Amino acid sequence: MGDRQLNSYTLPSPDLAPENGLVLPHSFTFEQTPPSEQSPHQEGVTQTLSQLLIQHLRGTNSVVSLHPNPVYIEAASAYCYPDLMVSHDPRDWDCRHGLDGVIQYPCLIIDVISHPCPGSEKSGQFEQYRHIETLEEYVWLDPTQPKLNCWRQIEPGVWEAYLYESGDDVYLDSLSFLIEIEAIYDQILTR
């Protein structure tokens, strides 16, 4: 299937990610504003993947949320602005909850990293995301080439990392979704 597990580990502290050479996008506190625009490659990959996920999840009670809608991380008292999120949790589609357009209970968060990747994007994001108790997977994609990194929570506090590259089939366990990586990059590969 092309599912290459990098390693399994428990993330006890935020400084572990840079130690393992992982590049993690930057997060924003509630005082900060979301990024204004995506690059054409970021936008193309995000749009293609969102369309594929919407099609896959059609007929389910899942919510697919796109940038710039935020995720609120209660444990960190922070809003972050991932490129794409999916939630199965009814609390995210209950309008009475009072946070219109804000996701609080995602099962999947996807970030399309920017290039060149600023130094500030290398820390903090996954450390904050992993405090979301409903989060099952965190993914980041390279917008310029077929390369996808996935962190999958296999038990509380224990995450496995997977790397997918050109020619691989990508499996998102949180959605029971299997797709060729080239389908995600269709818009940039055909340019």
Coordinates of C-alpha atoms in Angstrom, one line a residue:
M1 CA 0.0 0.0 0.0
G2 CA 3.0 2.3 0.3
D3 CA 2.2 3.0 3.9
R4 CA 5.7 3.6 5.4
Q5 CA 5.7 4.0 9.1
L6 CA 8.5 6.3 10.2
N7 CA 8.3 5.6 13.9
S8 CA 6.1 5.4 17.0
Y9 CA 6.7 7.7 19.9
T10 CA 5.0 9.5 22.8
L11 CA 5.3 13.3 22.6
P12 CA 6.0 14.4 26.1
S13 CA 7.2 17.9 25.3
P14 CA 7.1 20.5 22.5
D15 CA 10.8 20.3 21.9
L16 CA 10.6 16.7 20.7
A17 CA 9.3 17.6 17.2
P18 CA 12.4 19.6 16.2
E19 CA 14.6 17.0 17.7
N20 CA 13.2 14.4 15.2
G21 CA 13.6 16.9 12.3
L22 CA 9.9 17.3 11.9
V23 CA 8.7 20.6 10.2
L24 CA 5.5 21.7 11.8
P25 CA 3.5 24.8 10.7
H26 CA 3.0 27.8 13.0
S27 CA -0.1 28.4 15.2
F28 CA -1.8 31.6 16.1
T29 CA -3.2 32.6 19.5
F30 CA -6.6 34.1 19.8
E31 CA -5.1 37.7 19.7
Q32 CA -3.5 37.0 16.3
T33 CA -5.2 37.0 12.9
P34 CA -5.2 34.1 10.4
P35 CA -2.9 34.1 7.4
S36 CA -4.4 36.1 4.7
E37 CA -3.8 34.1 1.5
Q38 CA -2.3 30.8 0.3
S39 CA 0.1 30.4 -2.5
P40 CA -1.3 29.0 -5.8
H41 CA 0.2 25.6 -5.0
Q42 CA -1.2 25.6 -1.5
E43 CA -4.6 26.6 -2.7
G44 CA -4.6 24.0 -5.5
V45 CA -3.7 21.1 -3.2
T46 CA -6.1 22.3 -0.5
Q47 CA -9.0 22.6 -3.0
T48 CA -8.3 19.3 -4.6
L49 CA -8.1 17.4 -1.3
S50 CA -11.2 19.2 0.1
Q51 CA -13.2 18.1 -3.0
L52 CA -12.0 14.5 -2.7
L53 CA -12.9 14.5 1.1
I54 CA -16.3 16.0 0.5
Q55 CA -17.0 13.4 -2.2
H56 CA -15.8 10.6 0.1
L57 CA -17.9 11.9 3.1
R58 CA -21.1 12.6 1.1
G59 CA -24.0 11.2 3.0
T60 CA -22.3 11.1 6.4
N61 CA -22.6 13.5 9.3
S62 CA -19.1 14.9 8.8
V63 CA -18.1 18.5 8.5
V64 CA -15.3 19.5 6.1
S65 CA -14.0 22.9 7.1
L66 CA -11.6 25.0 4.9
H67 CA -9.1 27.7 5.6
P68 CA -9.6 30.4 7.0
N69 CA -12.0 28.8 9.5
P70 CA -10.3 28.2 12.8
V71 CA -10.0 25.4 15.2
Y72 CA -10.3 26.4 18.8
I73 CA -8.0 24.5 21.2
E74 CA -9.4 24.8 24.6
A75 CA -6.4 23.4 26.5
A76 CA -4.1 25.9 24.8
S77 CA -6.7 28.8 24.8
A78 CA -5.7 29.3 21.2
Y79 CA -7.3 29.5 17.7
C80 CA -5.3 27.9 14.9
Y81 CA -6.0 28.2 11.2
P82 CA -5.3 24.9 9.5
D83 CA -5.9 24.5 5.8
L84 CA -8.5 21.8 6.2
M85 CA -10.3 20.0 9.0
V86 CA -12.8 17.2 9.3
S87 CA -15.1 16.6 12.2
H88 CA -17.6 13.8 12.9
D89 CA -18.6 15.4 16.3
P90 CA -22.2 16.7 16.4
R91 CA -21.0 19.5 18.7
D92 CA -19.3 21.0 15.7
W93 CA -22.5 21.3 13.7
D94 CA -24.7 22.3 16.5
C95 CA -25.4 26.1 15.9
R96 CA -26.4 26.6 19.5
H97 CA -22.8 26.0 20.5
G98 CA -22.1 29.7 19.9
L99 CA -18.9 29.4 17.9
D100 CA -20.2 29.8 14.4
G101 CA -17.7 28.6 11.9
V102 CA -15.2 27.4 14.5
I103 CA -14.3 23.7 14.8
Q104 CA -13.5 22.4 18.3
Y105 CA -13.7 18.6 17.9
P106 CA -11.9 17.6 14.7
C107 CA -10.8 14.1 14.0
L108 CA -8.5 15.2 11.2
I109 CA -6.4 18.3 10.7
I110 CA -4.5 19.0 7.5
D111 CA -1.9 21.7 6.9
V112 CA -0.4 22.5 3.5
I113 CA 3.1 23.9 4.4
S114 CA 4.3 27.1 2.8
H115 CA 7.5 27.3 0.9
P116 CA 10.0 28.5 1.7
C117 CA 9.1 27.4 5.2
P118 CA 9.7 30.2 7.7
G119 CA 11.5 29.2 10.8
S120 CA 8.5 30.1 12.9
E121 CA 6.5 27.3 11.2
K122 CA 8.8 24.7 12.6
S123 CA 7.4 24.7 16.2
G124 CA 4.2 24.6 18.1
Q125 CA 1.4 23.5 15.8
F126 CA 1.4 19.8 16.5
E127 CA 2.1 20.4 20.2
Q128 CA -1.1 22.4 20.4
Y129 CA -3.2 20.1 18.1
R130 CA -2.4 17.0 20.1
H131 CA -4.3 18.5 23.1
I132 CA -7.6 18.1 21.1
E133 CA -9.0 14.9 22.5
T134 CA -11.0 14.1 19.4
L135 CA -8.0 14.4 17.0
E136 CA -7.1 11.1 15.5
E137 CA -4.7 12.3 12.7
Y138 CA -2.6 15.3 11.8
V139 CA -1.3 15.6 8.2
W140 CA 0.9 18.1 6.5
L141 CA 1.6 18.2 2.8
D142 CA 4.3 19.7 0.7
P143 CA 2.4 21.8 -1.9
T144 CA 5.1 21.5 -4.6
Q145 CA 5.6 17.8 -4.8
P146 CA 3.8 14.6 -3.8
K147 CA 4.9 14.3 -0.2
L148 CA 2.6 13.8 2.8
N149 CA 3.4 13.3 6.5
C150 CA 0.7 11.8 8.7
W151 CA 0.7 11.5 12.5
R152 CA -1.8 9.0 13.7
Q153 CA -2.8 8.6 17.3
I154 CA -2.8 4.9 18.1
E155 CA -3.6 5.3 21.8
P156 CA -3.8 8.3 24.1
G157 CA -0.5 10.2 23.8
V158 CA 1.1 7.8 21.4
W159 CA 1.4 8.9 17.8
E160 CA 2.8 7.0 14.8
A161 CA 4.3 8.9 12.0
Y162 CA 3.9 7.9 8.3
L163 CA 5.5 9.2 5.2
Y164 CA 3.8 9.0 1.8
E165 CA 5.5 10.0 -1.5
S166 CA 5.0 9.7 -5.2
G167 CA 3.5 6.3 -6.2
D168 CA 2.1 5.6 -2.7
D169 CA -1.5 5.1 -1.7
V170 CA -2.5 7.4 1.2
Y171 CA -4.7 6.0 3.9
L172 CA -6.4 8.3 6.4
D173 CA -7.6 6.0 9.1
S174 CA -9.8 8.6 10.8
L175 CA -12.0 8.7 7.6
S176 CA -11.4 5.2 6.2
F177 CA -10.1 7.0 3.2
L178 CA -7.7 5.4 0.7
I179 CA -6.4 7.4 -2.3
E180 CA -3.4 7.6 -4.6
I181 CA -1.2 10.5 -3.6
E182 CA -1.1 11.7 -7.3
A183 CA -4.9 12.4 -7.1
I184 CA -4.3 14.9 -4.3
Y185 CA -1.6 16.7 -6.4
D186 CA -3.6 16.5 -9.7
Q187 CA -3.7 20.3 -10.2
I188 CA 0.0 20.9 -9.7
L189 CA 1.2 17.8 -11.5
T190 CA -0.8 18.7 -14.7
R191 CA 0.6 22.3 -14.9

